[in-house]
XYZ file of C-alpha atoms in Angstrom:
183
model
C 73.814 107.577 70.426
C 72.773 109.264 73.725
C 69.366 110.671 74.011
C 69.186 114.593 73.731
C 68.421 116.223 77.129
C 64.689 116.849 77.567
C 63.752 118.550 80.713
C 60.270 117.245 80.583
C 61.687 113.673 80.561
C 65.047 113.891 82.256
C 64.044 116.311 85.091
C 65.617 115.114 88.437
C 63.897 116.406 91.452
C 66.238 117.754 94.037
C 66.316 115.929 97.404
C 67.787 118.854 99.099
C 65.719 121.049 101.609
C 64.372 124.060 99.266
C 65.827 127.310 100.160
C 68.419 125.982 102.768
C 71.864 127.164 102.399
C 74.109 124.004 102.756
C 77.213 126.045 103.378
C 75.945 127.647 106.699
C 77.367 126.537 109.892
C 75.567 123.325 111.157
C 75.774 119.599 111.635
C 75.001 117.245 108.775
C 74.583 113.624 108.521
C 75.634 112.213 105.216
C 75.481 108.809 103.504
C 77.195 107.991 100.202
C 76.524 104.869 98.500
C 78.553 102.746 95.911
C 77.418 102.279 92.453
C 75.041 99.467 92.217
C 75.568 98.999 95.968
C 78.597 97.019 95.180
C 80.598 95.867 98.379
C 83.774 97.577 97.313
C 85.293 98.562 100.513
C 85.628 95.330 102.687
C 83.381 93.122 104.683
C 81.745 92.870 108.034
C 83.303 90.027 109.985
C 81.962 89.148 113.445
C 80.082 92.360 113.538
C 83.439 94.404 112.959
C 84.034 96.345 109.581
C 87.341 95.070 107.940
C 88.513 97.435 105.312
C 90.181 96.394 102.307
C 92.600 98.830 100.280
C 89.523 100.552 98.619
C 87.987 101.079 102.133
C 91.259 102.383 103.379
C 91.075 105.115 100.688
C 87.726 106.071 101.587
C 88.774 106.351 105.322
C 91.729 108.405 104.410
C 89.777 110.797 102.077
C 87.148 111.281 104.599
C 89.663 112.165 107.400
C 91.329 114.471 104.801
C 88.119 116.381 104.579
C 88.724 118.057 107.859
C 92.310 118.415 107.428
C 91.955 120.191 103.966
C 89.249 122.691 105.305
C 89.788 124.540 108.521
C 86.009 125.124 109.125
C 85.113 121.495 108.986
C 84.992 118.983 111.841
C 84.201 115.265 111.561
C 81.879 113.556 113.982
C 81.216 109.854 114.017
C 81.671 108.158 110.728
C 81.932 104.488 109.347
C 83.001 103.068 106.100
C 80.801 99.957 105.247
C 81.200 97.450 102.564
C 79.199 99.843 100.091
C 78.553 102.973 101.908
C 79.908 105.619 104.257
C 77.920 107.274 107.008
C 79.419 110.437 108.590
C 78.802 113.491 110.496
C 80.110 116.718 108.947
C 80.179 119.902 111.021
C 80.640 123.196 109.190
C 81.828 125.846 111.429
C 81.299 129.698 110.795
C 83.901 131.213 108.515
C 85.057 134.647 109.183
C 85.629 136.699 105.981
C 83.911 138.507 103.088
C 81.337 136.566 100.825
C 81.467 136.942 97.144
C 79.101 136.761 94.316
C 79.240 133.610 92.318
C 80.287 133.453 88.845
C 77.577 131.923 86.289
C 79.618 128.783 86.195
C 79.738 128.499 89.941
C 76.098 129.149 90.206
C 75.122 125.890 88.667
C 77.686 123.933 90.593
C 77.618 123.126 94.369
C 78.316 126.491 96.385
C 81.852 126.494 97.491
C 82.211 125.032 100.947
C 78.818 123.673 101.005
C 78.011 119.918 101.829
C 77.385 119.314 98.073
C 80.862 120.827 97.263
C 82.576 118.763 99.984
C 80.778 115.458 98.953
C 81.581 115.992 95.304
C 85.240 116.612 96.118
C 85.315 113.648 98.385
C 83.897 111.277 95.838
C 86.085 112.543 93.136
C 89.222 112.095 95.078
C 88.246 108.428 96.270
C 87.264 107.570 92.669
C 90.591 108.940 91.292
C 92.639 107.086 93.852
C 90.896 103.818 93.223
C 91.205 104.095 89.443
C 94.968 104.754 90.032
C 95.610 101.627 92.110
C 93.362 99.328 90.095
C 93.524 99.919 86.295
C 90.557 97.288 85.830
C 88.241 99.762 87.705
C 89.309 102.862 85.587
C 86.242 104.424 84.014
C 83.873 102.357 86.281
C 81.562 104.384 88.487
C 82.553 104.095 92.218
C 79.578 106.023 93.569
C 75.893 106.549 93.171
C 75.127 109.991 91.471
C 74.068 111.691 94.657
C 74.179 111.342 98.418
C 71.679 111.510 101.252
C 71.889 114.319 103.848
C 70.077 115.145 107.040
C 70.409 118.426 108.867
C 71.127 117.555 112.468
C 69.060 120.030 114.464
C 69.798 119.393 118.119
C 71.926 117.281 120.580
C 69.492 114.718 120.995
C 69.415 114.074 117.217
C 73.201 114.151 117.187
C 73.362 111.517 119.917
C 70.980 109.079 118.127
C 72.742 109.641 114.779
C 76.153 109.059 116.406
C 74.781 105.803 117.969
C 73.496 104.614 114.655
C 76.707 105.142 112.951
C 78.828 103.523 115.567
C 76.445 100.529 115.723
C 76.287 99.993 111.873
C 78.500 97.051 111.718
C 76.588 95.364 114.498
C 73.429 95.687 112.518
C 75.011 95.005 108.983
C 72.873 91.788 108.718
C 69.524 93.765 108.831
C 70.979 97.059 107.038
C 68.957 98.092 103.863
C 72.207 98.575 102.134
C 73.346 95.028 102.733
C 72.916 93.266 99.326
C 72.632 89.884 101.032
C 70.926 90.115 104.366
C 70.633 87.097 106.605
C 67.199 85.759 106.418
C 65.228 85.615 109.587
C 65.551 82.376 111.259
């Protein structure tokens, strides 16, 4: 039987910047990692990422993120064996804002980085479960994601380079479950 929720024990500290509106226009560097850091999406071969069928689903759903939302642009991104790095750019939307319902108030704000990441992770999970019944019910992603607000062009350039060079640096990547020992 599952333990009853106790906020004193089960409190999870938010990793988001307090008071920041993650639905506002801006550029965001996001990283989402597989459950248990399992290498589900392919492998790095000769410093090139080779996607398997699951990895192709991740890539397709990431690209669909910008197609499905007119105010989203994608910058550099890379699907790695057990994670995705990407740059999301939220552009200003013209239109009226509305008050959130009580249910929406406890969920990620519509159009926010949190809402986008939740939908992305959900779509990938559903598609993987659909093509591989042995995976059904198995978590694909870790509970959360990492984000960084990109504040200027210099930061954007450094992050863009980091993303593009990720396969070249896989042997030393902290997400690599079997790094190559120094030698």
